[in-house]
């Protein structure tokens, strides 16, 4: 996902209504939550990352690319792609490389209980005894 300058886009009178209707912040929050729930990690490319100006075939960067140019043509390797497809490939490669920054995905946020794995309570098993040697409150009522 690209980290867009939404505030700057809303300042443009011609784009303001269309940008405000999209709700970019809400989409980003939803994606962040859903990737977290499923064990994934949302990668946000820096707003200055030249995804449209960089060739997805050879990584050669064009110094300038006007918005009217809808087809990306690389002068170095001759690759010709739709501008948006080229940018999407570059963003995919950035996310796969993990080069954007170090992130905290994949690890446990809070440490678990000290040295004791969780115990699943099944019918017919003896209740656990706490560290003082007494039966837990749940076992005392059973």
PDB file of C-alpha atoms in Angstrom:
ATOM      1  CA  UNK A   1       0.000   0.000   0.000  1.00  0.00           C
ATOM      2  CA  UNK A   2       1.273   3.467  -0.816  1.00  0.00           C
ATOM      3  CA  UNK A   3       1.390   6.073   1.927  1.00  0.00           C
ATOM      4  CA  UNK A   4      -0.402   8.871   0.069  1.00  0.00           C
ATOM      5  CA  UNK A   5      -0.439  12.547   1.021  1.00  0.00           C
ATOM      6  CA  UNK A   6      -4.229  12.777   1.371  1.00  0.00           C
ATOM      7  CA  UNK A   7      -4.073  16.253   2.943  1.00  0.00           C
ATOM      8  CA  UNK A   8      -2.227  17.582  -0.089  1.00  0.00           C
ATOM      9  CA  UNK A   9      -4.652  15.880  -2.468  1.00  0.00           C
ATOM     10  CA  UNK A  10      -7.669  17.428  -0.709  1.00  0.00           C
ATOM     11  CA  UNK A  11      -6.079  20.881  -1.098  1.00  0.00           C
ATOM     12  CA  UNK A  12      -6.526  20.550  -4.876  1.00  0.00           C
ATOM     13  CA  UNK A  13     -10.071  21.816  -5.552  1.00  0.00           C
ATOM     14  CA  UNK A  14     -10.595  19.544  -8.544  1.00  0.00           C
ATOM     15  CA  UNK A  15      -9.656  16.416  -6.566  1.00  0.00           C
ATOM     16  CA  UNK A  16     -11.014  17.343  -3.134  1.00  0.00           C
ATOM     17  CA  UNK A  17     -14.483  15.811  -3.369  1.00  0.00           C
ATOM     18  CA  UNK A  18     -13.335  12.611  -5.079  1.00  0.00           C
ATOM     19  CA  UNK A  19     -10.520  12.088  -2.569  1.00  0.00           C
ATOM     20  CA  UNK A  20     -12.715  12.850   0.445  1.00  0.00           C
ATOM     21  CA  UNK A  21     -15.347  10.363  -0.768  1.00  0.00           C
ATOM     22  CA  UNK A  22     -12.820   7.517  -0.956  1.00  0.00           C
ATOM     23  CA  UNK A  23     -11.989   7.300   2.747  1.00  0.00           C
ATOM     24  CA  UNK A  24      -8.327   6.300   2.396  1.00  0.00           C
ATOM     25  CA  UNK A  25      -7.778   6.359   6.157  1.00  0.00           C
ATOM     26  CA  UNK A  26     -10.646   3.934   6.779  1.00  0.00           C
ATOM     27  CA  UNK A  27      -9.385   1.537   4.106  1.00  0.00           C
ATOM     28  CA  UNK A  28      -5.894   1.590   5.591  1.00  0.00           C
ATOM     29  CA  UNK A  29      -7.221   0.930   9.128  1.00  0.00           C
ATOM     30  CA  UNK A  30      -9.353  -1.974   7.889  1.00  0.00           C
ATOM     31  CA  UNK A  31      -6.462  -3.517   5.954  1.00  0.00           C
ATOM     32  CA  UNK A  32      -4.169  -3.132   8.952  1.00  0.00           C
ATOM     33  CA  UNK A  33      -6.657  -4.866  11.265  1.00  0.00           C
ATOM     34  CA  UNK A  34      -7.451  -7.683   8.848  1.00  0.00           C
ATOM     35  CA  UNK A  35      -3.813  -8.433   8.062  1.00  0.00           C
ATOM     36  CA  UNK A  36      -3.068  -8.475  11.799  1.00  0.00           C
ATOM     37  CA  UNK A  37      -5.911 -10.912  12.474  1.00  0.00           C
ATOM     38  CA  UNK A  38      -4.655 -13.269   9.789  1.00  0.00           C
ATOM     39  CA  UNK A  39      -1.006 -13.110  10.818  1.00  0.00           C
ATOM     40  CA  UNK A  40       0.037 -10.858   7.951  1.00  0.00           C
ATOM     41  CA  UNK A  41       1.767  -7.514   7.859  1.00  0.00           C
ATOM     42  CA  UNK A  42       0.657  -4.379   6.032  1.00  0.00           C
ATOM     43  CA  UNK A  43       3.562  -2.682   4.272  1.00  0.00           C
ATOM     44  CA  UNK A  44       3.195   1.023   3.499  1.00  0.00           C
ATOM     45  CA  UNK A  45       5.578   2.346   0.857  1.00  0.00           C
ATOM     46  CA  UNK A  46       6.989   5.802   1.522  1.00  0.00           C
ATOM     47  CA  UNK A  47       5.126   8.512  -0.391  1.00  0.00           C
ATOM     48  CA  UNK A  48       8.372   9.418  -2.176  1.00  0.00           C
ATOM     49  CA  UNK A  49       9.059   5.856  -3.372  1.00  0.00           C
ATOM     50  CA  UNK A  50       9.198   6.145  -7.203  1.00  0.00           C
ATOM     51  CA  UNK A  51       6.950   3.175  -7.993  1.00  0.00           C
ATOM     52  CA  UNK A  52       5.739   4.651 -11.297  1.00  0.00           C
ATOM     53  CA  UNK A  53       9.137   5.949 -12.458  1.00  0.00           C
ATOM     54  CA  UNK A  54      11.114   2.751 -11.799  1.00  0.00           C
ATOM     55  CA  UNK A  55      11.277  -0.032 -14.389  1.00  0.00           C
ATOM     56  CA  UNK A  56       9.965  -3.287 -12.921  1.00  0.00           C
ATOM     57  CA  UNK A  57      12.200  -5.253 -15.299  1.00  0.00           C
ATOM     58  CA  UNK A  58      15.652  -3.721 -14.795  1.00  0.00           C
ATOM     59  CA  UNK A  59      15.145  -1.193 -11.920  1.00  0.00           C
ATOM     60  CA  UNK A  60      16.238   1.743 -14.107  1.00  0.00           C
ATOM     61  CA  UNK A  61      14.622   4.981 -12.886  1.00  0.00           C
ATOM     62  CA  UNK A  62      13.233   7.637 -15.212  1.00  0.00           C
ATOM     63  CA  UNK A  63      14.023  11.207 -14.116  1.00  0.00           C
ATOM     64  CA  UNK A  64      10.506  12.398 -14.977  1.00  0.00           C
ATOM     65  CA  UNK A  65       7.223  10.845 -16.018  1.00  0.00           C
ATOM     66  CA  UNK A  66       4.190  13.003 -16.758  1.00  0.00           C
ATOM     67  CA  UNK A  67       0.710  11.933 -15.676  1.00  0.00           C
ATOM     68  CA  UNK A  68      -0.444  11.955 -19.307  1.00  0.00           C
ATOM     69  CA  UNK A  69       1.939   9.077 -20.127  1.00  0.00           C
ATOM     70  CA  UNK A  70      -0.226   6.031 -19.419  1.00  0.00           C
ATOM     71  CA  UNK A  71       2.315   3.519 -20.777  1.00  0.00           C
ATOM     72  CA  UNK A  72       5.682   3.112 -19.077  1.00  0.00           C
ATOM     73  CA  UNK A  73       8.506   2.574 -21.576  1.00  0.00           C
ATOM     74  CA  UNK A  74      11.977   1.798 -20.286  1.00  0.00           C
ATOM     75  CA  UNK A  75      14.824   3.299 -22.306  1.00  0.00           C
ATOM     76  CA  UNK A  76      17.350   0.830 -20.860  1.00  0.00           C
ATOM     77  CA  UNK A  77      15.667  -2.551 -21.429  1.00  0.00           C
ATOM     78  CA  UNK A  78      12.742  -1.685 -23.728  1.00  0.00           C
ATOM     79  CA  UNK A  79       9.996  -2.873 -21.362  1.00  0.00           C
ATOM     80  CA  UNK A  80       6.564  -1.426 -22.174  1.00  0.00           C
ATOM     81  CA  UNK A  81       3.800  -1.786 -19.572  1.00  0.00           C
ATOM     82  CA  UNK A  82       0.737   0.045 -18.380  1.00  0.00           C
ATOM     83  CA  UNK A  83       1.928   2.664 -15.895  1.00  0.00           C
ATOM     84  CA  UNK A  84      -0.275   1.333 -13.064  1.00  0.00           C
ATOM     85  CA  UNK A  85       0.746  -2.296 -13.655  1.00  0.00           C
ATOM     86  CA  UNK A  86       4.423  -1.298 -13.559  1.00  0.00           C
ATOM     87  CA  UNK A  87       3.871   0.576 -10.264  1.00  0.00           C
ATOM     88  CA  UNK A  88       1.956  -2.387  -8.787  1.00  0.00           C
ATOM     89  CA  UNK A  89       4.815  -4.770  -9.631  1.00  0.00           C
ATOM     90  CA  UNK A  90       7.315  -2.400  -7.996  1.00  0.00           C
ATOM     91  CA  UNK A  91       5.167  -2.153  -4.841  1.00  0.00           C
ATOM     92  CA  UNK A  92       4.798  -5.942  -4.714  1.00  0.00           C
ATOM     93  CA  UNK A  93       8.568  -6.346  -4.986  1.00  0.00           C
ATOM     94  CA  UNK A  94       9.117  -3.743  -2.252  1.00  0.00           C
ATOM     95  CA  UNK A  95       6.761  -5.594   0.104  1.00  0.00           C
ATOM     96  CA  UNK A  96       8.423  -8.940  -0.651  1.00  0.00           C
ATOM     97  CA  UNK A  97      11.915  -7.563  -0.050  1.00  0.00           C
ATOM     98  CA  UNK A  98      11.112  -6.154   3.391  1.00  0.00           C
ATOM     99  CA  UNK A  99      13.440  -3.254   2.609  1.00  0.00           C
ATOM    100  CA  UNK A 100      11.097  -0.477   3.714  1.00  0.00           C
ATOM    101  CA  UNK A 101      11.858  -0.653   7.435  1.00  0.00           C
ATOM    102  CA  UNK A 102      12.139  -3.077  10.287  1.00  0.00           C
ATOM    103  CA  UNK A 103       8.734  -3.896  11.642  1.00  0.00           C
ATOM    104  CA  UNK A 104       7.320  -5.812  14.560  1.00  0.00           C
ATOM    105  CA  UNK A 105       5.280  -8.364  12.652  1.00  0.00           C
ATOM    106  CA  UNK A 106       5.350 -12.006  13.575  1.00  0.00           C
ATOM    107  CA  UNK A 107       6.381 -11.897  17.228  1.00  0.00           C
ATOM    108  CA  UNK A 108       4.359 -12.041  20.408  1.00  0.00           C
ATOM    109  CA  UNK A 109       3.553  -8.598  21.769  1.00  0.00           C
ATOM    110  CA  UNK A 110       3.237  -9.709  25.390  1.00  0.00           C
ATOM    111  CA  UNK A 111       5.308 -12.479  26.929  1.00  0.00           C
ATOM    112  CA  UNK A 112       3.370 -15.536  28.047  1.00  0.00           C
ATOM    113  CA  UNK A 113       3.275 -16.997  31.553  1.00  0.00           C
ATOM    114  CA  UNK A 114       6.719 -17.669  32.968  1.00  0.00           C
ATOM    115  CA  UNK A 115       7.711 -21.118  31.803  1.00  0.00           C
ATOM    116  CA  UNK A 116       4.249 -22.701  31.933  1.00  0.00           C
ATOM    117  CA  UNK A 117       2.439 -23.641  28.734  1.00  0.00           C
ATOM    118  CA  UNK A 118      -1.345 -23.158  28.696  1.00  0.00           C
ATOM    119  CA  UNK A 119      -3.316 -26.193  29.856  1.00  0.00           C
ATOM    120  CA  UNK A 120      -6.494 -27.169  28.058  1.00  0.00           C
ATOM    121  CA  UNK A 121      -9.236 -28.299  30.437  1.00  0.00           C
ATOM    122  CA  UNK A 122     -11.073 -31.350  29.154  1.00  0.00           C
ATOM    123  CA  UNK A 123     -13.833 -33.313  30.848  1.00  0.00           C
ATOM    124  CA  UNK A 124     -12.527 -36.116  33.039  1.00  0.00           C
ATOM    125  CA  UNK A 125      -9.081 -34.619  33.665  1.00  0.00           C
ATOM    126  CA  UNK A 126      -7.763 -33.570  37.043  1.00  0.00           C
ATOM    127  CA  UNK A 127      -7.857 -29.825  37.669  1.00  0.00           C
ATOM    128  CA  UNK A 128      -4.546 -27.967  37.796  1.00  0.00           C
ATOM    129  CA  UNK A 129      -2.980 -27.096  41.124  1.00  0.00           C
ATOM    130  CA  UNK A 130      -1.617 -23.575  41.515  1.00  0.00           C
ATOM    131  CA  UNK A 131       1.930 -22.877  42.668  1.00  0.00           C
ATOM    132  CA  UNK A 132       1.053 -22.850  46.398  1.00  0.00           C
ATOM    133  CA  UNK A 133      -0.149 -26.447  46.221  1.00  0.00           C
ATOM    134  CA  UNK A 134      -3.819 -25.661  46.708  1.00  0.00           C
ATOM    135  CA  UNK A 135      -6.544 -26.563  44.282  1.00  0.00           C
ATOM    136  CA  UNK A 136      -7.764 -23.685  42.129  1.00  0.00           C
ATOM    137  CA  UNK A 137     -11.170 -22.107  42.810  1.00  0.00           C
ATOM    138  CA  UNK A 138     -12.683 -23.836  39.784  1.00  0.00           C
ATOM    139  CA  UNK A 139     -11.644 -27.262  41.084  1.00  0.00           C
ATOM    140  CA  UNK A 140     -12.916 -26.526  44.607  1.00  0.00           C
ATOM    141  CA  UNK A 141     -16.441 -25.935  43.341  1.00  0.00           C
ATOM    142  CA  UNK A 142     -16.503 -29.073  41.197  1.00  0.00           C
TER     143      UNK A 142
END
